[in-house]
Tab-separated table of C-alpha atoms in Angstrom:
chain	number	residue	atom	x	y	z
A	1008	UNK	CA	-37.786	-4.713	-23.928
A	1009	UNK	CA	-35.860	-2.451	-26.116
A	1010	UNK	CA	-33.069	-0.925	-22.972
A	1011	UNK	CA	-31.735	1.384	-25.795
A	1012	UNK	CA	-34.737	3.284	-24.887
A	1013	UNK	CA	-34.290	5.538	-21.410
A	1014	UNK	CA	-37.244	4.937	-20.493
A	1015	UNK	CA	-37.314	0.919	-20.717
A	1016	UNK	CA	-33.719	0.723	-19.257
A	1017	UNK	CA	-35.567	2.771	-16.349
A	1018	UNK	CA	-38.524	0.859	-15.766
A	1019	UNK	CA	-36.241	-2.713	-15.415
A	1020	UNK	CA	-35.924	-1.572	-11.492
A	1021	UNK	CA	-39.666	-1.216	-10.849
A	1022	UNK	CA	-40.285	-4.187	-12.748
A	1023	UNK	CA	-37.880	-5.799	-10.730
A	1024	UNK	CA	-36.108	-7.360	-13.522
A	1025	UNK	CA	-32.402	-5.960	-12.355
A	1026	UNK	CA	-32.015	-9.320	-9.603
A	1027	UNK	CA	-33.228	-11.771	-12.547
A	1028	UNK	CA	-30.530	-9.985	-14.895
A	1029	UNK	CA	-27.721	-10.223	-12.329
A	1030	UNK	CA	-28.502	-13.818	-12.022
A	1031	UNK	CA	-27.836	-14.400	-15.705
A	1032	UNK	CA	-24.086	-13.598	-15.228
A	1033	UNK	CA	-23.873	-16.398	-13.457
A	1034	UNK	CA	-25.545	-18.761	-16.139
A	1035	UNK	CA	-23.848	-22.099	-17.657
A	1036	UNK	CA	-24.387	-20.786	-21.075
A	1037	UNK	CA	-21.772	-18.364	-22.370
A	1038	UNK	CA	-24.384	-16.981	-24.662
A	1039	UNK	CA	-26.894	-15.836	-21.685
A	1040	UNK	CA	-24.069	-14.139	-20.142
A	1041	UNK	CA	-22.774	-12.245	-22.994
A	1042	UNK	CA	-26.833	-11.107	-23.199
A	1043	UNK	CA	-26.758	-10.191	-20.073
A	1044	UNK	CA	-24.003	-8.265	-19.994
A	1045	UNK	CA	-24.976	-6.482	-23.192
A	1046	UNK	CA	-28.619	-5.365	-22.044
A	1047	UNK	CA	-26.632	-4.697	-18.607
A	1048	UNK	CA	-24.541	-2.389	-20.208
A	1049	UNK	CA	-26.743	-0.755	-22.744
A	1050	UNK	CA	-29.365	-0.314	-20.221
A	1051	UNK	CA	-26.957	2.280	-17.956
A	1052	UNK	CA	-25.085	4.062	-20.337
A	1053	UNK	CA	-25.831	7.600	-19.695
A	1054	UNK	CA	-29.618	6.637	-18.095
A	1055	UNK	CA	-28.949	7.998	-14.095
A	1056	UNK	CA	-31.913	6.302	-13.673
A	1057	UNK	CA	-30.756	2.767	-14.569
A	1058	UNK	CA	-27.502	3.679	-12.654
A	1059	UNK	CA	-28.694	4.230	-9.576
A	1060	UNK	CA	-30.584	0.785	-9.886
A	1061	UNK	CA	-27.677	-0.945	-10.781
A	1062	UNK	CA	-25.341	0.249	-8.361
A	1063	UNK	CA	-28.265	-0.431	-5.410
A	1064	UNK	CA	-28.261	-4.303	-6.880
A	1065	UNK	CA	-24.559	-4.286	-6.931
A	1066	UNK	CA	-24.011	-4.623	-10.197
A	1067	UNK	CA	-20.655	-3.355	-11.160
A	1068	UNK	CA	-19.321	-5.645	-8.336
A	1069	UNK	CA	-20.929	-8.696	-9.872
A	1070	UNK	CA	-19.905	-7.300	-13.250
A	1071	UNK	CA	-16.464	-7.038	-11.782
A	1072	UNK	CA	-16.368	-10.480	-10.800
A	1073	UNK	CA	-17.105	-11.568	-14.156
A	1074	UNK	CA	-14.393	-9.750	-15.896
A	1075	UNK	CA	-11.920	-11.278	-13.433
A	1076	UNK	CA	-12.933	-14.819	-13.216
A	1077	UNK	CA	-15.169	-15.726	-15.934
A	1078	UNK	CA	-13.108	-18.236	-18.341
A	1079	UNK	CA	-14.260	-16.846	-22.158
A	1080	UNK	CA	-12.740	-14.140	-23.127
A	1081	UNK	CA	-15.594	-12.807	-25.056
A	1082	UNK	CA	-17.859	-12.699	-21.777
A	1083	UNK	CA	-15.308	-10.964	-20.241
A	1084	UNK	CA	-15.275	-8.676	-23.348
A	1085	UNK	CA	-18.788	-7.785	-22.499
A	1086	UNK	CA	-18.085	-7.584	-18.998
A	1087	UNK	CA	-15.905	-4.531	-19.434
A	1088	UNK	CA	-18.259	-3.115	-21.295
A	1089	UNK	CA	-20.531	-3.233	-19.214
A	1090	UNK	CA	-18.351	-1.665	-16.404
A	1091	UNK	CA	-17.462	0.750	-18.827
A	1092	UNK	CA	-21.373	1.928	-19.393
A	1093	UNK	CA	-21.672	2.715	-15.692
A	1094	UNK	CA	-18.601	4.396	-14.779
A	1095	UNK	CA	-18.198	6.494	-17.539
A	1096	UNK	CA	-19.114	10.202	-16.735
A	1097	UNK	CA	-20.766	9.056	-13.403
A	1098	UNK	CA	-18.730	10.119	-10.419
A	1099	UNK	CA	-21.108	7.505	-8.179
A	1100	UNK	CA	-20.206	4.950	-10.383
A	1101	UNK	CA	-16.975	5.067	-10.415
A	1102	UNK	CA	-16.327	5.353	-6.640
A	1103	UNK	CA	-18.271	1.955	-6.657
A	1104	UNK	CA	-15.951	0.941	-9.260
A	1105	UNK	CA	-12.969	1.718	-7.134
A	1106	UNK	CA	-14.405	0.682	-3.554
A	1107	UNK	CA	-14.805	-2.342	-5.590
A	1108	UNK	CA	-10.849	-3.028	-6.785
A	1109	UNK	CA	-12.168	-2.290	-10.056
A	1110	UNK	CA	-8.530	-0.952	-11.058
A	1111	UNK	CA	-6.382	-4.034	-9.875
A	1112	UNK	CA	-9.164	-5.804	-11.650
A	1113	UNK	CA	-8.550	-3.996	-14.583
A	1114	UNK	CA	-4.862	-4.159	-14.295
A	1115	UNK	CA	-5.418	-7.815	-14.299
A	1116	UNK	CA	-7.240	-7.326	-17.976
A	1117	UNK	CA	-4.374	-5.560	-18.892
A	1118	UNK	CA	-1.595	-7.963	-17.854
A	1119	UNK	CA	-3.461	-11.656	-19.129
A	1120	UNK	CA	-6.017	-9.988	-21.735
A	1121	UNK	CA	-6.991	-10.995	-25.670
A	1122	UNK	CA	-5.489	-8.529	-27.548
A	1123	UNK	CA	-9.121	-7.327	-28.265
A	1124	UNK	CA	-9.717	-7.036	-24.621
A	1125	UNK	CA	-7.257	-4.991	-23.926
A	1126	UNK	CA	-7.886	-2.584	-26.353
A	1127	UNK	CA	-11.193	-2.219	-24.630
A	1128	UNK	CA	-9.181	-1.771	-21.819
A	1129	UNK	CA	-6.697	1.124	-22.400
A	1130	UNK	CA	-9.526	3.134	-24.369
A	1131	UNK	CA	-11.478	2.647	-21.122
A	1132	UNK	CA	-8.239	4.050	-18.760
A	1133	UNK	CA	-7.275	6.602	-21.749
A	1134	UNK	CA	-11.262	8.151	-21.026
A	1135	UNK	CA	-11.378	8.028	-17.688
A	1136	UNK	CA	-8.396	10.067	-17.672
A	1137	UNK	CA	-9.203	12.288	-19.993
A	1138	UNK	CA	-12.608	13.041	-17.595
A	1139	UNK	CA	-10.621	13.561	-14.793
A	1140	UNK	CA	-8.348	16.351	-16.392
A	1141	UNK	CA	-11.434	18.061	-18.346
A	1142	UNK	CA	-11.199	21.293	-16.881
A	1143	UNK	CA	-14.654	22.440	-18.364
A	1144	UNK	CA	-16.655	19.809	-16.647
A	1145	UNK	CA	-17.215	20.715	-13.263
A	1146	UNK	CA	-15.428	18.878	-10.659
A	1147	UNK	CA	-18.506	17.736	-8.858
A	1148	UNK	CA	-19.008	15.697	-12.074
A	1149	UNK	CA	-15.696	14.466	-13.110
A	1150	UNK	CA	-13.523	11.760	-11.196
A	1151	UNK	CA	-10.571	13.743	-9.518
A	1152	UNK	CA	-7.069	13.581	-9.658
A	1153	UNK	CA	-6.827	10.354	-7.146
A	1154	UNK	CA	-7.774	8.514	-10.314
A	1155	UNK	CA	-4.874	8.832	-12.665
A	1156	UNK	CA	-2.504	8.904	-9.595
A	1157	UNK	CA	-3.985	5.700	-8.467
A	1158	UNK	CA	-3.396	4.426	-11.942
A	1159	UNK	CA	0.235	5.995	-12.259
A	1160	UNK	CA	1.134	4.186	-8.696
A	1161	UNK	CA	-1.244	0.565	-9.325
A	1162	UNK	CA	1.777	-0.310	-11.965
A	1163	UNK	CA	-0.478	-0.190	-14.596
A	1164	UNK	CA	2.879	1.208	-17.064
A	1165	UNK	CA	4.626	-1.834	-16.054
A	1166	UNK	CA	1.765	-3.924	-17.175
A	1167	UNK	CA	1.343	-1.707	-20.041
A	1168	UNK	CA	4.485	-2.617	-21.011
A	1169	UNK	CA	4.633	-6.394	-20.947
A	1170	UNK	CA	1.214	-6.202	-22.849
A	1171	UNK	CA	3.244	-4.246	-25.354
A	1172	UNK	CA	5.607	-6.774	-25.920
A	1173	UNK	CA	3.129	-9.298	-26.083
A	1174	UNK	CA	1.199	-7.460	-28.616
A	1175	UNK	CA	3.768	-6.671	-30.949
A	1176	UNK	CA	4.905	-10.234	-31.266
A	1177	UNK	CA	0.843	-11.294	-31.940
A	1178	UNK	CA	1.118	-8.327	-34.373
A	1179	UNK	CA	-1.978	-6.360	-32.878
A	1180	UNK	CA	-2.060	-2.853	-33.842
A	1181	UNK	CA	-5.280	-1.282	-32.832
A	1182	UNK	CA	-4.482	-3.002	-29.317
A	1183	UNK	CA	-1.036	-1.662	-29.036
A	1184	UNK	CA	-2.215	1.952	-30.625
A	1185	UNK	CA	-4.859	2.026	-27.824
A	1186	UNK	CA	-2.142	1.279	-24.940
A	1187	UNK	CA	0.534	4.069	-26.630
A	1188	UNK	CA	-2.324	6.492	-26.403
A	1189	UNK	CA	-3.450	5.369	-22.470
A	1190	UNK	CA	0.361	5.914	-21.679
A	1191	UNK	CA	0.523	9.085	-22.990
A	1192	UNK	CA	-2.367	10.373	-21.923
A	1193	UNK	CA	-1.145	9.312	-18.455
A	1194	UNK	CA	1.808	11.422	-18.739
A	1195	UNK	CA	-0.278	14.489	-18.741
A	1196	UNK	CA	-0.422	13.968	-14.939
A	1197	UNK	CA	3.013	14.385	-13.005
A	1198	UNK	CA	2.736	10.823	-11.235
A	1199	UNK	CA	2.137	9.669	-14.571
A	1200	UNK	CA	4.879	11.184	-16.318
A	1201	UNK	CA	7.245	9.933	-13.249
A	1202	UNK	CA	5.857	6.594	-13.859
A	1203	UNK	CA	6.410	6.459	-17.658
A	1204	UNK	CA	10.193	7.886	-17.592
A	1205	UNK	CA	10.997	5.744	-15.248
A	1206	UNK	CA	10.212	2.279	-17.000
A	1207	UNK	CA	13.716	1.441	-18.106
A	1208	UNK	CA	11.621	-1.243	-20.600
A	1209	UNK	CA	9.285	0.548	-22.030
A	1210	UNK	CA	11.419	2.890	-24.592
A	1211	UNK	CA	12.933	-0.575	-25.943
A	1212	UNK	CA	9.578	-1.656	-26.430
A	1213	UNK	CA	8.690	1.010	-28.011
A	1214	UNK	CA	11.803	0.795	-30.471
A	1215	UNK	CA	11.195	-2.594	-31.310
A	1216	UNK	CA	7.458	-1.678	-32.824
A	1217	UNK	CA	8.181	1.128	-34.602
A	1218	UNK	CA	9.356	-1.096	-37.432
A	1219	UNK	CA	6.319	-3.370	-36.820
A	1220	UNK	CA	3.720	-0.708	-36.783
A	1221	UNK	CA	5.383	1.911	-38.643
A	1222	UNK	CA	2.048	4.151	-38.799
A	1223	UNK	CA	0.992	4.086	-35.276
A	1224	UNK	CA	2.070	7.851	-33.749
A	1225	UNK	CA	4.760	6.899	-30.655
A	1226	UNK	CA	7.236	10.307	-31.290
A	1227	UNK	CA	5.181	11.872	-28.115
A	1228	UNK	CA	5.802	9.292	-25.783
A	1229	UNK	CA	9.528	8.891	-27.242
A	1230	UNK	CA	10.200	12.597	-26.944
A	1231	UNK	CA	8.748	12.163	-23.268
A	1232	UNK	CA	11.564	8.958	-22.229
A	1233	UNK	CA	14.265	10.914	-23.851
């Protein structure tokens, strides 16, 4: 079944093929997870249809508890994408992401992460704050402001910032790009600004790169700390 297709990635619930596909996640074989995953993801990416089904078979929470605990980083990889696919631009979604400590879980990402991982994952946090501060999508269809506060006061910058250091020694560029542009999108909020200027570390940190990764853009974030 091709799930790129709406229609297929609807018709997995009344062929009740969404249990057999949660099942997967749990298989020995890194290979049927990742597939999983993937036709997880792919099936509810902008499909309300497939998202409602998901979310009734608690799927993000399972997806969840494969980002957090599964051991190979590329299932994990796949993981987030597939938590990505259902919370992004669906309000539901996302308040079963939450209910679900989907943001400590994400912190967690952030903090012991690949450096391809967490690119995934500050690209994910960058969007989901850019949705919640998109003043031409209605608000019944855009998270609300409890979302980048609850990342501003989580210690996500803290995290961000250890990642940073991390990622600068491993020489990872699009990672570390992808966390300067999560932070300042973040500051764009007022907890988020609060949050940045006050991380004594982070304006060492971001010293320290500039003569790594010369071309990545930091002077708004600097200008922000000073």
């Amino acid at each position: 079944m091709l799930v790129e297709n709406i229609d297929n990635a609807s018709n997995l619930e009344p062929l009740n093929l969404w249990p057999r596909l949660l099942n997967l996640y749990n298989d020995a074989a890194p290979s049927v997870r990742i597939g999983a995953l993937w036709v997880s993801g792919t099936a509810v990416q902008h499909n309300p249809n497939a998202q409602k089904a998901f979310g009734k078979h608690n799927g993000v929470q399972s997806a969840l508890s494969v980002l957090q605990n599964d051991s190979v980083d590329t299932v994990r990889t796949k993981a987030l994408y597939c938590v990505s696919s259902f919370i992004r631009a669906n309000v539901h979604g996302l308040t079963d992401f939450v209910a679900n400590n989907g943001l400590p879980i994400v912190q967690l990402v952030v903090e012991n992460g690949s450096g391809a991982l967490r690119q995934k994952a500050f690209f994910l946090l960058h969007a989901l704050i850019d949705e919640a501060l998109d003043e031409v999508t209605p608000e019944e269809l855009r998270p609300g402001m409890y979302l980048p506060n609850a990342i501003a006061e989580l210690g996500f910058v803290e995290a961000t910032v250890n990642a940073l250091k991390e990622l600068t020694e491993a020489n990872h560029g699009m990672a570390y790009e992808q966390a300067v542009g999560f932070l300042t999108a973040l500051c764009a909020t007022e907890k988020g600004k609060q949050a940045v200027k006050e991380c004594d570390a982070l304006k060492g940190v971001l010293d320290e790169a500039k003569a790594r990764f010369p071309d990545i853009e930091t002077d708004e974030l600097s200008q922000i700390l000073s």
